[in-house]
Amino acid sequence: MTDTTYAPAPVVPPTKPSRPVVSMRDVTKLFSNGTLALKGMSLDVRPGEFISLLGPSGCGKSTALRIIAGLGSPSSGTIDWPSSPVNAKGLPEGDIGFVFQEPTLMPWATVFGNVHLPLKLRGQGKREARDAVMAGLASVGLADFADSYPRELSGGMKMRVSIARALVTRPRLLLMDEPFAALDEITRQKLNDDVLRLWRETGITVIFVTHSVFESAFLSNRIVVMRARPGQVHADLSIDNGSVRDENYRTSEEYRATTDRVSRALQEAIMMGAKAQ
Ligand SMILES: Nc1ncnc2c1ncn2[C@@H]1O[C@H](COP(=O)(O)OP(=O)(O)OP(=O)(O)O)[C@@H](O)[C@H]1O
């Protein structure tokens, strides 16, 4: 008879289920012109996720993002920000950064002035905000351009300023609505790398709207594929493959397999949207 001693089971601390950053429940959006932009959309966004909303034109990606930002309200259903302080209107206060497709910089203000704006609106003068603004500019590689004006910058640099401005208040949630769609491929890849680095360094939660299978598969650990007529969630794909998303990943078999999987889901979504027409 052998005397078998078993190693004690490792003690696994009970994981506290973290509250979602955003919780959408059965959200429908009917615009006054009769367009049903979203129907029955439910989505729980967990802390630290990088989610892409991917889908054909008109499937309601931007509408969903605006509702998540508190910039639009659902016609029915609910939207909650369970982890954020909310103001008297029930909207999350200062906890969400938004980056649009256009950098929307103030042309008359310097790069410093543009990034300072959200802090200025909170009552912080230049001197008080200086460290935060300069740290924000350094995080996007633009510390040397603080005194430049937007007209002196390339498209990619303007977008970097826009990202620094969105992050300067240290929001918990960053919403990005096709931020790189108008940029050339090389600049876009560089900015994809930068966004991933910022996501890793800050632990921020990101929701990223895109039309691009390749961009979504490179960036996200979860892809919500939407379909149109009416806009709704078609598939919710986990892309958490543990791989480091770097230059090697772009040419890896794993990335190719992921883009195939995402492409198939998108094709299905497009076909079902077309049938519904
Ligand atoms: N303010 C509005 N009033 C009326 N209809 C609207 C409004 N905003 C969006 N829509 C419509 O709602 C639907 C969803 O639009 P939305 O912009 O959310 O889609 P999207 O998936 O972001 O599209 P795209 O990829 O082309 O930007 C579309 O049919 C659009 O025309």
Tab-separated table of C-alpha atoms and ligand atoms in Angstrom:
chain	number	residue	atom	x	y	z
A	1	MET	CA	0.000	0.000	0.000
A	2	THR	CA	1.410	3.343	-0.934
A	3	ASP	CA	1.118	6.262	1.329
A	4	THR	CA	-0.163	8.964	-0.924
A	5	THR	CA	-0.069	12.484	0.410
A	6	TYR	CA	-2.126	14.935	-1.446
A	7	ALA	CA	-0.999	18.502	-1.716
A	8	PRO	CA	-3.622	20.796	-0.245
A	9	ALA	CA	-5.792	22.411	-2.844
A	10	PRO	CA	-4.610	25.929	-3.592
A	11	VAL	CA	-6.656	28.521	-1.834
A	12	VAL	CA	-8.458	30.500	-4.474
A	13	PRO	CA	-9.772	33.748	-3.057
A	14	PRO	CA	-13.448	34.114	-3.866
A	15	THR	CA	-13.675	36.502	-6.768
A	16	LYS	CA	-16.015	39.357	-6.091
A	17	PRO	CA	-18.243	39.673	-9.128
A	18	SER	CA	-17.427	43.206	-10.228
A	19	ARG	CA	-20.294	45.469	-11.082
A	20	PRO	CA	-20.645	46.302	-14.757
A	21	VAL	CA	-19.428	49.688	-15.901
A	22	VAL	CA	-22.489	49.968	-18.138
A	23	SER	CA	-25.630	47.919	-18.206
A	24	MET	CA	-28.125	48.222	-21.080
A	25	ARG	CA	-31.387	46.339	-20.692
A	26	ASP	CA	-33.735	45.806	-23.589
A	27	VAL	CA	-32.974	49.232	-25.037
A	28	THR	CA	-35.047	50.417	-27.970
A	29	LYS	CA	-34.535	53.705	-29.774
A	30	LEU	CA	-37.255	55.052	-32.031
A	31	PHE	CA	-36.419	58.407	-33.610
A	32	SER	CA	-39.195	60.943	-34.192
A	33	ASN	CA	-39.005	60.334	-37.974
A	34	GLY	CA	-40.091	56.737	-37.372
A	35	THR	CA	-36.630	55.106	-37.676
A	36	LEU	CA	-36.278	52.196	-35.281
A	37	ALA	CA	-32.513	52.484	-34.730
A	38	LEU	CA	-32.242	49.934	-31.892
A	39	LYS	CA	-34.515	47.156	-30.753
A	40	GLY	CA	-34.154	45.187	-27.509
A	41	MET	CA	-30.409	45.769	-27.077
A	42	SER	CA	-28.951	44.364	-23.854
A	43	LEU	CA	-25.283	44.642	-22.988
A	44	ASP	CA	-23.262	44.423	-19.775
A	45	VAL	CA	-19.841	45.986	-20.056
A	46	ARG	CA	-17.426	44.686	-17.447
A	47	PRO	CA	-14.533	46.706	-16.000
A	48	GLY	CA	-11.389	46.581	-18.085
A	49	GLU	CA	-12.995	45.143	-21.198
A	50	PHE	CA	-12.071	46.335	-24.681
A	51	ILE	CA	-15.274	45.895	-26.627
A	52	SER	CA	-15.758	46.661	-30.298
A	53	LEU	CA	-19.206	47.336	-31.684
A	54	LEU	CA	-18.973	46.060	-35.243
A	55	GLY	CA	-21.677	46.108	-37.865
A	56	PRO	CA	-22.903	47.403	-41.205
A	57	SER	CA	-23.756	51.029	-41.772
A	58	GLY	CA	-26.985	52.048	-40.090
A	59	CYS	CA	-27.163	49.158	-37.595
A	60	GLY	CA	-27.240	51.574	-34.665
A	61	LYS	CA	-23.634	51.497	-33.407
A	62	SER	CA	-23.384	55.264	-32.924
A	63	THR	CA	-26.887	55.437	-31.480
A	64	ALA	CA	-25.939	52.792	-28.903
A	65	LEU	CA	-22.690	54.630	-28.094
A	66	ARG	CA	-24.514	57.944	-27.627
A	67	ILE	CA	-26.978	56.301	-25.258
A	68	ILE	CA	-24.094	54.738	-23.313
A	69	ALA	CA	-22.495	58.209	-23.112
A	70	GLY	CA	-25.737	59.671	-21.769
A	71	LEU	CA	-25.980	61.875	-24.891
A	72	GLY	CA	-29.259	60.279	-25.945
A	73	SER	CA	-31.963	58.470	-24.054
A	74	PRO	CA	-33.637	55.149	-24.874
A	75	SER	CA	-37.272	55.162	-26.032
A	76	SER	CA	-37.770	52.122	-23.826
A	77	GLY	CA	-35.543	49.874	-21.744
A	78	THR	CA	-32.908	51.062	-19.298
A	79	ILE	CA	-29.309	52.203	-19.258
A	80	ASP	CA	-27.315	52.204	-16.016
A	81	TRP	CA	-23.768	52.988	-14.994
A	82	PRO	CA	-23.632	50.888	-11.813
A	83	SER	CA	-20.019	51.789	-10.929
A	84	SER	CA	-20.166	55.525	-11.573
A	85	PRO	CA	-21.334	58.501	-9.557
A	86	VAL	CA	-24.407	59.929	-11.287
A	87	ASN	CA	-25.682	63.509	-11.289
A	88	ALA	CA	-29.194	64.805	-10.575
A	89	LYS	CA	-30.262	63.792	-14.104
A	90	GLY	CA	-29.117	60.231	-13.437
A	91	LEU	CA	-26.191	60.579	-15.856
A	92	PRO	CA	-22.620	59.518	-15.047
A	93	GLU	CA	-20.607	62.569	-14.129
A	94	GLY	CA	-17.113	63.027	-15.521
A	95	ASP	CA	-16.612	59.310	-15.797
A	96	ILE	CA	-16.798	58.936	-19.560
A	97	GLY	CA	-14.392	60.135	-22.249
A	98	PHE	CA	-15.592	60.355	-25.856
A	99	VAL	CA	-13.477	60.356	-29.028
A	100	PHE	CA	-15.278	61.072	-32.307
A	101	GLN	CA	-14.263	60.345	-35.894
A	102	GLU	CA	-13.326	64.009	-36.289
A	103	PRO	CA	-10.784	65.230	-33.729
A	104	THR	CA	-13.011	68.336	-33.142
A	105	LEU	CA	-10.174	70.503	-31.842
A	106	MET	CA	-10.525	74.237	-31.229
A	107	PRO	CA	-8.417	75.766	-34.042
A	108	TRP	CA	-7.704	78.943	-32.095
A	109	ALA	CA	-6.269	77.115	-29.095
A	110	THR	CA	-2.908	75.418	-28.741
A	111	VAL	CA	-2.541	71.670	-28.224
A	112	PHE	CA	-2.141	72.410	-24.502
A	113	GLY	CA	-5.303	74.537	-24.530
A	114	ASN	CA	-7.306	71.822	-26.262
A	115	VAL	CA	-6.299	69.122	-23.780
A	116	HIS	CA	-6.782	71.538	-20.882
A	117	LEU	CA	-10.428	72.212	-21.852
A	118	PRO	CA	-12.188	69.426	-19.840
A	119	LEU	CA	-10.211	70.397	-16.719
A	120	LYS	CA	-10.904	74.091	-17.343
A	121	LEU	CA	-14.616	73.262	-17.445
A	122	ARG	CA	-14.100	71.743	-13.998
A	123	GLY	CA	-12.619	74.979	-12.764
A	124	GLN	CA	-8.918	74.058	-12.968
A	125	GLY	CA	-6.691	76.879	-14.187
A	126	LYS	CA	-3.674	76.359	-16.440
A	127	ARG	CA	-1.201	76.193	-13.597
A	128	GLU	CA	-3.211	73.661	-11.593
A	129	ALA	CA	-3.912	71.504	-14.657
A	130	ARG	CA	-0.411	71.694	-16.101
A	131	ASP	CA	0.909	68.366	-14.783
A	132	ALA	CA	-2.176	66.430	-15.862
A	133	VAL	CA	-2.218	68.025	-19.330
A	134	MET	CA	1.497	67.432	-19.901
A	135	ALA	CA	1.225	63.831	-18.668
A	136	GLY	CA	-1.700	63.324	-21.077
A	137	LEU	CA	0.321	64.748	-23.968
A	138	ALA	CA	3.339	62.623	-23.041
A	139	SER	CA	1.144	59.499	-23.004
A	140	VAL	CA	0.317	60.059	-26.678
A	141	GLY	CA	3.847	61.151	-27.637
A	142	LEU	CA	3.031	64.841	-28.072
A	143	ALA	CA	4.763	66.488	-25.116
A	144	ASP	CA	6.914	68.518	-27.519
A	145	PHE	CA	3.865	69.910	-29.326
A	146	ALA	CA	2.094	71.573	-26.389
A	147	ASP	CA	2.499	75.034	-27.944
A	148	SER	CA	1.562	74.009	-31.499
A	149	TYR	CA	-1.783	74.786	-33.102
A	150	PRO	CA	-4.023	72.111	-34.651
A	151	ARG	CA	-3.306	73.419	-38.174
A	152	GLU	CA	0.358	72.515	-37.685
A	153	LEU	CA	-0.419	68.852	-36.941
A	154	SER	CA	-1.010	65.805	-39.147
A	155	GLY	CA	-4.337	63.945	-39.008
A	156	GLY	CA	-2.873	61.265	-36.743
A	157	MET	CA	-1.426	63.865	-34.366
A	158	LYS	CA	-4.766	65.671	-34.151
A	159	MET	CA	-6.405	62.372	-33.241
A	160	ARG	CA	-3.774	61.853	-30.535
A	161	VAL	CA	-4.647	65.256	-29.082
A	162	SER	CA	-8.296	64.239	-29.103
A	163	ILE	CA	-7.438	61.019	-27.213
A	164	ALA	CA	-5.328	62.926	-24.658
A	165	ARG	CA	-8.246	65.347	-24.149
A	166	ALA	CA	-10.664	62.456	-23.598
A	167	LEU	CA	-8.350	60.859	-21.021
A	168	VAL	CA	-7.201	63.962	-19.134
A	169	THR	CA	-10.025	63.677	-16.578
A	170	ARG	CA	-9.099	60.013	-15.982
A	171	PRO	CA	-12.498	58.597	-16.960
A	172	ARG	CA	-13.438	55.014	-16.158
A	173	LEU	CA	-14.943	54.471	-19.609
A	174	LEU	CA	-13.592	55.565	-22.996
A	175	LEU	CA	-16.028	55.615	-25.921
A	176	MET	CA	-14.562	55.833	-29.420
A	177	ASP	CA	-16.797	56.282	-32.469
A	178	GLU	CA	-14.866	55.189	-35.567
A	179	PRO	CA	-11.940	57.325	-34.459
A	180	PHE	CA	-9.457	56.186	-37.102
A	181	ALA	CA	-11.746	55.626	-40.092
A	182	ALA	CA	-10.489	58.705	-41.929
A	183	LEU	CA	-6.788	57.943	-41.422
A	184	ASP	CA	-4.398	56.112	-43.730
A	185	GLU	CA	-3.616	52.477	-42.919
A	186	ILE	CA	-0.141	53.057	-41.455
A	187	THR	CA	-1.306	55.861	-39.165
A	188	ARG	CA	-4.299	53.772	-38.198
A	189	GLN	CA	-2.134	50.819	-37.184
A	190	LYS	CA	0.121	53.094	-35.165
A	191	LEU	CA	-2.879	54.570	-33.352
A	192	ASN	CA	-4.290	51.077	-32.758
A	193	ASP	CA	-0.978	50.240	-31.029
A	194	ASP	CA	-1.175	53.445	-28.970
A	195	VAL	CA	-4.759	52.820	-27.863
A	196	LEU	CA	-3.921	49.276	-26.814
A	197	ARG	CA	-0.921	50.514	-24.834
A	198	LEU	CA	-3.030	53.159	-23.077
A	199	TRP	CA	-5.710	50.557	-22.347
A	200	ARG	CA	-3.131	48.244	-20.793
A	201	GLU	CA	-1.423	51.015	-18.813
A	202	THR	CA	-4.577	52.609	-17.425
A	203	GLY	CA	-6.919	49.615	-17.083
A	204	ILE	CA	-9.671	51.759	-18.597
A	205	THR	CA	-12.773	50.161	-20.133
A	206	VAL	CA	-13.101	50.878	-23.859
A	207	ILE	CA	-16.061	50.650	-26.237
A	208	PHE	CA	-14.876	51.137	-29.799
A	209	VAL	CA	-17.161	51.495	-32.813
A	210	THR	CA	-15.727	50.312	-36.116
A	211	HIS	CA	-16.647	48.910	-39.526
A	212	SER	CA	-13.361	47.050	-39.715
A	213	VAL	CA	-13.135	43.334	-38.930
A	214	PHE	CA	-9.333	43.631	-38.829
A	215	GLU	CA	-9.294	46.566	-36.454
A	216	SER	CA	-11.848	44.996	-34.111
A	217	ALA	CA	-10.012	41.651	-34.060
A	218	PHE	CA	-6.683	43.338	-33.343
A	219	LEU	CA	-7.926	45.558	-30.534
A	220	SER	CA	-10.700	43.840	-28.664
A	221	ASN	CA	-11.168	41.101	-26.152
A	222	ARG	CA	-14.866	41.087	-26.990
A	223	ILE	CA	-16.670	41.940	-30.214
A	224	VAL	CA	-20.362	42.703	-30.288
A	225	VAL	CA	-21.546	42.199	-33.872
A	226	MET	CA	-24.707	44.146	-34.665
A	227	ARG	CA	-27.230	43.806	-37.437
A	228	ALA	CA	-29.584	46.335	-38.954
A	229	ARG	CA	-33.326	46.810	-39.488
A	230	PRO	CA	-33.782	47.121	-36.648
A	231	GLY	CA	-30.395	47.535	-34.985
A	232	GLN	CA	-29.738	44.730	-32.532
A	233	VAL	CA	-26.998	42.490	-31.184
A	234	HIS	CA	-26.359	39.638	-33.604
A	235	ALA	CA	-23.393	37.940	-31.903
A	236	ASP	CA	-21.284	38.514	-28.819
A	237	LEU	CA	-17.810	37.054	-29.415
A	238	SER	CA	-15.059	36.589	-26.874
A	239	ILE	CA	-11.632	37.247	-28.426
A	240	ASP	CA	-9.729	36.743	-25.208
A	241	ASN	CA	-6.959	34.592	-26.659
A	242	GLY	CA	-4.253	35.818	-24.292
A	243	SER	CA	-1.939	36.792	-27.136
A	244	VAL	CA	0.142	39.931	-27.032
A	245	ARG	CA	-1.245	42.167	-29.744
A	246	ASP	CA	1.916	43.351	-31.437
A	247	GLU	CA	3.451	43.384	-34.915
A	248	ASN	CA	3.915	39.581	-34.831
A	249	TYR	CA	0.275	39.119	-33.947
A	250	ARG	CA	-0.773	40.980	-37.123
A	251	THR	CA	0.728	38.206	-39.247
A	252	SER	CA	-0.086	35.283	-36.925
A	253	GLU	CA	-2.305	32.306	-37.674
A	254	GLU	CA	-4.302	33.135	-34.556
A	255	TYR	CA	-5.139	36.614	-35.829
A	256	ARG	CA	-6.124	35.186	-39.219
A	257	ALA	CA	-8.402	32.626	-37.543
A	258	THR	CA	-9.969	35.349	-35.413
A	259	THR	CA	-10.618	37.618	-38.396
A	260	ASP	CA	-12.205	34.645	-40.241
A	261	ARG	CA	-14.513	34.010	-37.309
A	262	VAL	CA	-15.466	37.668	-36.986
A	263	SER	CA	-15.957	38.010	-40.770
A	264	ARG	CA	-18.355	35.072	-40.779
A	265	ALA	CA	-20.408	36.590	-37.953
A	266	LEU	CA	-20.484	39.929	-39.779
A	267	GLN	CA	-21.541	38.286	-43.059
A	268	GLU	CA	-24.418	36.550	-41.253
A	269	ALA	CA	-25.422	39.851	-39.655
A	270	ILE	CA	-25.406	41.602	-43.052
A	271	MET	CA	-27.466	38.812	-44.658
A	272	MET	CA	-30.053	38.823	-41.889
A	273	GLY	CA	-30.296	42.621	-42.038
A	274	ALA	CA	-30.804	42.425	-45.827
A	275	LYS	CA	-33.556	39.777	-45.441
A	276	ALA	CA	-35.342	42.015	-42.967
A	277	GLN	CA	-35.480	44.825	-45.551
B	1	LIG	N1	-31.053	61.816	-35.026
B	1	LIG	C1	-31.579	60.895	-35.833
B	1	LIG	N2	-32.818	61.039	-36.326
B	1	LIG	C2	-33.356	60.099	-37.135
B	1	LIG	N3	-32.735	58.966	-37.516
B	1	LIG	C3	-31.490	58.773	-37.052
B	1	LIG	C4	-30.845	59.718	-36.193
B	1	LIG	N4	-29.605	59.259	-35.891
B	1	LIG	C5	-29.474	58.083	-36.532
B	1	LIG	N5	-30.608	57.799	-37.226
B	1	LIG	C6	-30.864	56.579	-38.002
B	1	LIG	O1	-30.765	55.493	-37.105
B	1	LIG	C7	-30.147	54.379	-37.761
B	1	LIG	C8	-28.890	54.000	-36.990
B	1	LIG	O2	-27.953	55.048	-37.153
B	1	LIG	P1	-26.496	54.993	-36.492
B	1	LIG	O3	-25.781	56.239	-36.901
B	1	LIG	O4	-26.616	54.708	-35.054
B	1	LIG	O5	-25.885	53.719	-37.220
B	1	LIG	P2	-24.362	53.286	-37.366
B	1	LIG	O6	-24.349	51.806	-37.268
B	1	LIG	O7	-23.515	54.047	-36.416
B	1	LIG	O8	-24.071	53.738	-38.851
B	1	LIG	P3	-22.660	54.153	-39.535
B	1	LIG	O9	-21.780	52.958	-39.412
B	1	LIG	O10	-23.025	54.467	-40.940
B	1	LIG	O11	-22.137	55.344	-38.781
B	1	LIG	C9	-29.887	54.823	-39.191
B	1	LIG	O12	-30.957	54.393	-40.004
B	1	LIG	C10	-29.848	56.338	-39.093
B	1	LIG	O13	-30.245	56.932	-40.304
